[in-house]
Amino acid sequence: MRARPTLLALASALALVFSVPGSAHAAPQTGISFSYHDKDGNHSTNIQERDLNECVFLDILGAESTNYGFSPENVGTQTYADLYPDDDCKEAKLVTLKPGESEGEDLHFRSVLFRPMPT
């Protein structure tokens, strides 16, 4: 009589082990992490991906043109990040970061444009 509850417990445990999902299939989070300079010194932050092909001004920098972002890292997995020295992505692009790529402190930028990777 003890075998039945033991077998039932073992079967329940096995069913539970095999029913746990492996990983979520949600879309990966994308964006860019960067450090920035302002009158109070150096800080770091990140922004999440916005609409593709639309310029994103790093509004945390404010209107002062002496503030800039630096040390960017594209933490996305499905978009390119084009970095620009101006507020509206009109000047020549500084660099394109592929997913997982980063640049050092020497690259100063004020806006970013996310665009899709070719399929």
PDB file of N, CA and C in Angstrom, residues 30-34 47-58 69 72-76 78-103 107-118:
ATOM      1  N   THR A  30      15.680  46.116 -26.229  1.00  0.00           N
ATOM      2  CA  THR A  30      16.773  46.737 -26.961  1.00  0.00           C
ATOM      3  C   THR A  30      16.917  48.175 -26.515  1.00  0.00           C
ATOM      4  N   GLY A  31      18.061  48.706 -26.722  1.00  0.00           N
ATOM      5  CA  GLY A  31      18.291  50.089 -26.363  1.00  0.00           C
ATOM      6  C   GLY A  31      19.767  50.391 -26.378  1.00  0.00           C
ATOM      7  N   ILE A  32      20.120  51.498 -25.766  1.00  0.00           N
ATOM      8  CA  ILE A  32      21.521  51.886 -25.721  1.00  0.00           C
ATOM      9  C   ILE A  32      21.834  52.376 -24.312  1.00  0.00           C
ATOM     10  N   SER A  33      22.926  51.876 -23.762  1.00  0.00           N
ATOM     11  CA  SER A  33      23.434  52.351 -22.476  1.00  0.00           C
ATOM     12  C   SER A  33      24.572  53.307 -22.774  1.00  0.00           C
ATOM     13  N   PHE A  34      24.704  54.340 -21.989  1.00  0.00           N
ATOM     14  CA  PHE A  34      25.775  55.292 -22.222  1.00  0.00           C
ATOM     15  C   PHE A  34      26.056  56.079 -20.962  1.00  0.00           C
ATOM     16  N   ILE A  47      18.631  54.306 -22.522  1.00  0.00           N
ATOM     17  CA  ILE A  47      17.318  54.587 -23.090  1.00  0.00           C
ATOM     18  C   ILE A  47      16.846  53.329 -23.799  1.00  0.00           C
ATOM     19  N   GLN A  48      15.589  53.137 -23.793  1.00  0.00           N
ATOM     20  CA  GLN A  48      15.011  51.997 -24.486  1.00  0.00           C
ATOM     21  C   GLN A  48      14.783  52.366 -25.937  1.00  0.00           C
ATOM     22  N   GLU A  49      14.735  51.356 -26.746  1.00  0.00           N
ATOM     23  CA  GLU A  49      14.489  51.576 -28.178  1.00  0.00           C
ATOM     24  C   GLU A  49      13.196  52.352 -28.363  1.00  0.00           C
ATOM     25  N   ARG A  50      13.240  53.286 -29.239  1.00  0.00           N
ATOM     26  CA  ARG A  50      12.054  54.046 -29.604  1.00  0.00           C
ATOM     27  C   ARG A  50      11.619  53.563 -30.974  1.00  0.00           C
ATOM     28  N   ASP A  51      10.724  54.278 -31.598  1.00  0.00           N
ATOM     29  CA  ASP A  51      10.301  53.906 -32.940  1.00  0.00           C
ATOM     30  C   ASP A  51      11.517  53.859 -33.856  1.00  0.00           C
ATOM     31  N   LEU A  52      11.546  52.870 -34.708  1.00  0.00           N
ATOM     32  CA  LEU A  52      12.656  52.737 -35.637  1.00  0.00           C
ATOM     33  C   LEU A  52      12.670  53.893 -36.621  1.00  0.00           C
ATOM     34  N   ASN A  53      13.861  54.269 -37.028  1.00  0.00           N
ATOM     35  CA  ASN A  53      14.085  55.317 -38.025  1.00  0.00           C
ATOM     36  C   ASN A  53      13.601  56.696 -37.589  1.00  0.00           C
ATOM     37  N   GLU A  54      13.517  56.923 -36.287  1.00  0.00           N
ATOM     38  CA  GLU A  54      13.179  58.246 -35.762  1.00  0.00           C
ATOM     39  C   GLU A  54      14.289  58.699 -34.835  1.00  0.00           C
ATOM     40  N   CYS A  55      14.716  59.932 -34.994  1.00  0.00           N
ATOM     41  CA  CYS A  55      15.797  60.478 -34.188  1.00  0.00           C
ATOM     42  C   CYS A  55      15.353  60.630 -32.732  1.00  0.00           C
ATOM     43  N   VAL A  56      16.216  60.198 -31.815  1.00  0.00           N
ATOM     44  CA  VAL A  56      15.942  60.323 -30.381  1.00  0.00           C
ATOM     45  C   VAL A  56      17.012  61.222 -29.772  1.00  0.00           C
ATOM     46  N   PHE A  57      16.607  62.428 -29.369  1.00  0.00           N
ATOM     47  CA  PHE A  57      17.518  63.342 -28.673  1.00  0.00           C
ATOM     48  C   PHE A  57      17.676  62.843 -27.246  1.00  0.00           C
ATOM     49  N   LEU A  58      18.886  62.837 -26.766  1.00  0.00           N
ATOM     50  CA  LEU A  58      19.136  62.413 -25.385  1.00  0.00           C
ATOM     51  C   LEU A  58      18.735  63.553 -24.461  1.00  0.00           C
ATOM     52  N   GLY A  69      26.709  62.662 -24.594  1.00  0.00           N
ATOM     53  CA  GLY A  69      26.807  61.274 -24.197  1.00  0.00           C
ATOM     54  C   GLY A  69      28.135  60.716 -24.674  1.00  0.00           C
ATOM     55  N   PRO A  72      29.079  54.766 -25.412  1.00  0.00           N
ATOM     56  CA  PRO A  72      27.816  54.079 -25.706  1.00  0.00           C
ATOM     57  C   PRO A  72      28.010  52.583 -25.889  1.00  0.00           C
ATOM     58  N   GLU A  73      26.967  51.840 -25.572  1.00  0.00           N
ATOM     59  CA  GLU A  73      26.934  50.401 -25.831  1.00  0.00           C
ATOM     60  C   GLU A  73      25.543  50.051 -26.331  1.00  0.00           C
ATOM     61  N   ASN A  74      25.472  49.428 -27.491  1.00  0.00           N
ATOM     62  CA  ASN A  74      24.185  49.001 -28.031  1.00  0.00           C
ATOM     63  C   ASN A  74      23.823  47.684 -27.358  1.00  0.00           C
ATOM     64  N   VAL A  75      22.906  47.741 -26.424  1.00  0.00           N
ATOM     65  CA  VAL A  75      22.532  46.552 -25.664  1.00  0.00           C
ATOM     66  C   VAL A  75      21.392  45.801 -26.324  1.00  0.00           C
ATOM     67  N   GLY A  76      21.008  46.240 -27.520  1.00  0.00           N
ATOM     68  CA  GLY A  76      19.936  45.578 -28.247  1.00  0.00           C
ATOM     69  C   GLY A  76      20.418  44.325 -28.945  1.00  0.00           C
ATOM     70  N   GLN A  78      18.483  43.363 -31.895  1.00  0.00           N
ATOM     71  CA  GLN A  78      17.854  43.334 -33.207  1.00  0.00           C
ATOM     72  C   GLN A  78      17.879  44.662 -33.943  1.00  0.00           C
ATOM     73  N   THR A  79      18.603  45.651 -33.450  1.00  0.00           N
ATOM     74  CA  THR A  79      18.633  46.939 -34.135  1.00  0.00           C
ATOM     75  C   THR A  79      20.048  47.504 -34.172  1.00  0.00           C
ATOM     76  N   TYR A  80      20.297  48.319 -35.192  1.00  0.00           N
ATOM     77  CA  TYR A  80      21.505  49.120 -35.243  1.00  0.00           C
ATOM     78  C   TYR A  80      21.207  50.421 -34.498  1.00  0.00           C
ATOM     79  N   ALA A  81      22.233  51.031 -33.930  1.00  0.00           N
ATOM     80  CA  ALA A  81      22.099  52.340 -33.290  1.00  0.00           C
ATOM     81  C   ALA A  81      23.057  53.296 -33.973  1.00  0.00           C
ATOM     82  N   ASP A  82      22.521  54.268 -34.714  1.00  0.00           N
ATOM     83  CA  ASP A  82      23.327  55.298 -35.368  1.00  0.00           C
ATOM     84  C   ASP A  82      23.442  56.470 -34.407  1.00  0.00           C
ATOM     85  N   LEU A  83      24.667  56.917 -34.147  1.00  0.00           N
ATOM     86  CA  LEU A  83      24.900  57.997 -33.194  1.00  0.00           C
ATOM     87  C   LEU A  83      25.282  59.272 -33.932  1.00  0.00           C
ATOM     88  N   TYR A  84      24.722  60.396 -33.464  1.00  0.00           N
ATOM     89  CA  TYR A  84      24.911  61.699 -34.114  1.00  0.00           C
ATOM     90  C   TYR A  84      25.402  62.733 -33.104  1.00  0.00           C
ATOM     91  N   PRO A  85      26.170  63.709 -33.575  1.00  0.00           N
ATOM     92  CA  PRO A  85      26.707  64.730 -32.668  1.00  0.00           C
ATOM     93  C   PRO A  85      25.713  65.845 -32.337  1.00  0.00           C
ATOM     94  N   ASP A  86      24.624  65.949 -33.099  1.00  0.00           N
ATOM     95  CA  ASP A  86      23.661  67.035 -32.917  1.00  0.00           C
ATOM     96  C   ASP A  86      22.374  66.505 -32.283  1.00  0.00           C
ATOM     97  N   ASP A  87      21.439  67.419 -32.051  1.00  0.00           N
ATOM     98  CA  ASP A  87      20.194  67.071 -31.362  1.00  0.00           C
ATOM     99  C   ASP A  87      19.152  66.420 -32.258  1.00  0.00           C
ATOM    100  N   ASP A  88      19.286  66.546 -33.577  1.00  0.00           N
ATOM    101  CA  ASP A  88      18.214  66.088 -34.456  1.00  0.00           C
ATOM    102  C   ASP A  88      18.680  65.165 -35.587  1.00  0.00           C
ATOM    103  N   CYS A  89      19.836  64.539 -35.432  1.00  0.00           N
ATOM    104  CA  CYS A  89      20.353  63.554 -36.406  1.00  0.00           C
ATOM    105  C   CYS A  89      20.521  64.138 -37.802  1.00  0.00           C
ATOM    106  N   LYS A  90      20.827  65.435 -37.895  1.00  0.00           N
ATOM    107  CA  LYS A  90      20.971  66.052 -39.211  1.00  0.00           C
ATOM    108  C   LYS A  90      22.430  66.119 -39.669  1.00  0.00           C
ATOM    109  N   GLU A  91      23.357  66.205 -38.713  1.00  0.00           N
ATOM    110  CA  GLU A  91      24.770  66.243 -39.075  1.00  0.00           C
ATOM    111  C   GLU A  91      25.221  64.836 -39.488  1.00  0.00           C
ATOM    112  N   ALA A  92      26.442  64.738 -39.946  1.00  0.00           N
ATOM    113  CA  ALA A  92      26.971  63.438 -40.377  1.00  0.00           C
ATOM    114  C   ALA A  92      26.996  62.454 -39.210  1.00  0.00           C
ATOM    115  N   LYS A  93      26.585  61.240 -39.488  1.00  0.00           N
ATOM    116  CA  LYS A  93      26.566  60.174 -38.490  1.00  0.00           C
ATOM    117  C   LYS A  93      27.988  59.922 -37.999  1.00  0.00           C
ATOM    118  N   LEU A  94      28.135  59.763 -36.689  1.00  0.00           N
ATOM    119  CA  LEU A  94      29.443  59.486 -36.106  1.00  0.00           C
ATOM    120  C   LEU A  94      29.839  58.027 -36.274  1.00  0.00           C
ATOM    121  N   VAL A  95      28.913  57.145 -35.951  1.00  0.00           N
ATOM    122  CA  VAL A  95      29.204  55.712 -35.976  1.00  0.00           C
ATOM    123  C   VAL A  95      27.888  54.938 -35.912  1.00  0.00           C
ATOM    124  N   THR A  96      27.918  53.720 -36.393  1.00  0.00           N
ATOM    125  CA  THR A  96      26.805  52.789 -36.234  1.00  0.00           C
ATOM    126  C   THR A  96      27.257  51.672 -35.322  1.00  0.00           C
ATOM    127  N   LEU A  97      26.496  51.453 -34.257  1.00  0.00           N
ATOM    128  CA  LEU A  97      26.793  50.350 -33.346  1.00  0.00           C
ATOM    129  C   LEU A  97      25.885  49.173 -33.672  1.00  0.00           C
ATOM    130  N   LYS A  98      26.485  48.047 -33.976  1.00  0.00           N
ATOM    131  CA  LYS A  98      25.719  46.813 -34.144  1.00  0.00           C
ATOM    132  C   LYS A  98      25.353  46.308 -32.758  1.00  0.00           C
ATOM    133  N   PRO A  99      24.393  45.412 -32.658  1.00  0.00           N
ATOM    134  CA  PRO A  99      24.029  44.872 -31.347  1.00  0.00           C
ATOM    135  C   PRO A  99      25.254  44.325 -30.612  1.00  0.00           C
ATOM    136  N   GLY A 100      25.391  44.749 -29.376  1.00  0.00           N
ATOM    137  CA  GLY A 100      26.491  44.297 -28.538  1.00  0.00           C
ATOM    138  C   GLY A 100      27.774  45.102 -28.679  1.00  0.00           C
ATOM    139  N   GLU A 101      27.856  46.001 -29.652  1.00  0.00           N
ATOM    140  CA  GLU A 101      29.064  46.793 -29.837  1.00  0.00           C
ATOM    141  C   GLU A 101      29.069  48.004 -28.908  1.00  0.00           C
ATOM    142  N   SER A 102      30.266  48.525 -28.661  1.00  0.00           N
ATOM    143  CA  SER A 102      30.404  49.703 -27.818  1.00  0.00           C
ATOM    144  C   SER A 102      31.536  50.578 -28.343  1.00  0.00           C
ATOM    145  N   GLU A 103      31.580  51.790 -27.836  1.00  0.00           N
ATOM    146  CA  GLU A 103      32.634  52.753 -28.166  1.00  0.00           C
ATOM    147  C   GLU A 103      33.143  53.338 -26.856  1.00  0.00           C
ATOM    148  N   LEU A 107      34.127  59.185 -28.082  1.00  0.00           N
ATOM    149  CA  LEU A 107      32.987  59.415 -28.972  1.00  0.00           C
ATOM    150  C   LEU A 107      31.929  60.215 -28.218  1.00  0.00           C
ATOM    151  N   HIS A 108      31.665  61.453 -28.660  1.00  0.00           N
ATOM    152  CA  HIS A 108      30.681  62.320 -28.018  1.00  0.00           C
ATOM    153  C   HIS A 108      29.476  62.456 -28.938  1.00  0.00           C
ATOM    154  N   PHE A 109      28.289  62.161 -28.419  1.00  0.00           N
ATOM    155  CA  PHE A 109      27.068  62.206 -29.230  1.00  0.00           C
ATOM    156  C   PHE A 109      25.931  62.798 -28.434  1.00  0.00           C
ATOM    157  N   ARG A 110      24.893  63.265 -29.149  1.00  0.00           N
ATOM    158  CA  ARG A 110      23.724  63.864 -28.495  1.00  0.00           C
ATOM    159  C   ARG A 110      22.408  63.240 -28.925  1.00  0.00           C
ATOM    160  N   SER A 111      22.425  62.409 -29.963  1.00  0.00           N
ATOM    161  CA  SER A 111      21.183  61.766 -30.400  1.00  0.00           C
ATOM    162  C   SER A 111      21.497  60.400 -31.000  1.00  0.00           C
ATOM    163  N   VAL A 112      20.455  59.588 -31.085  1.00  0.00           N
ATOM    164  CA  VAL A 112      20.595  58.230 -31.613  1.00  0.00           C
ATOM    165  C   VAL A 112      19.379  57.910 -32.470  1.00  0.00           C
ATOM    166  N   LEU A 113      19.617  57.119 -33.479  1.00  0.00           N
ATOM    167  CA  LEU A 113      18.539  56.660 -34.352  1.00  0.00           C
ATOM    168  C   LEU A 113      18.653  55.143 -34.437  1.00  0.00           C
ATOM    169  N   PHE A 114      17.599  54.441 -34.019  1.00  0.00           N
ATOM    170  CA  PHE A 114      17.572  52.988 -34.110  1.00  0.00           C
ATOM    171  C   PHE A 114      17.015  52.593 -35.468  1.00  0.00           C
ATOM    172  N   ARG A 115      17.637  51.635 -36.090  1.00  0.00           N
ATOM    173  CA  ARG A 115      17.108  51.153 -37.378  1.00  0.00           C
ATOM    174  C   ARG A 115      17.227  49.640 -37.423  1.00  0.00           C
ATOM    175  N   PRO A 116      16.352  49.004 -38.187  1.00  0.00           N
ATOM    176  CA  PRO A 116      16.330  47.547 -38.207  1.00  0.00           C
ATOM    177  C   PRO A 116      17.547  46.958 -38.915  1.00  0.00           C
ATOM    178  N   MET A 117      17.893  45.787 -38.496  1.00  0.00           N
ATOM    179  CA  MET A 117      18.969  45.043 -39.174  1.00  0.00           C
ATOM    180  C   MET A 117      18.369  44.373 -40.388  1.00  0.00           C
ATOM    181  N   PRO A 118      19.162  44.227 -41.450  1.00  0.00           N
ATOM    182  CA  PRO A 118      18.648  43.537 -42.646  1.00  0.00           C
ATOM    183  C   PRO A 118      18.298  42.084 -42.315  1.00  0.00           C
TER     184      PRO A 118
END
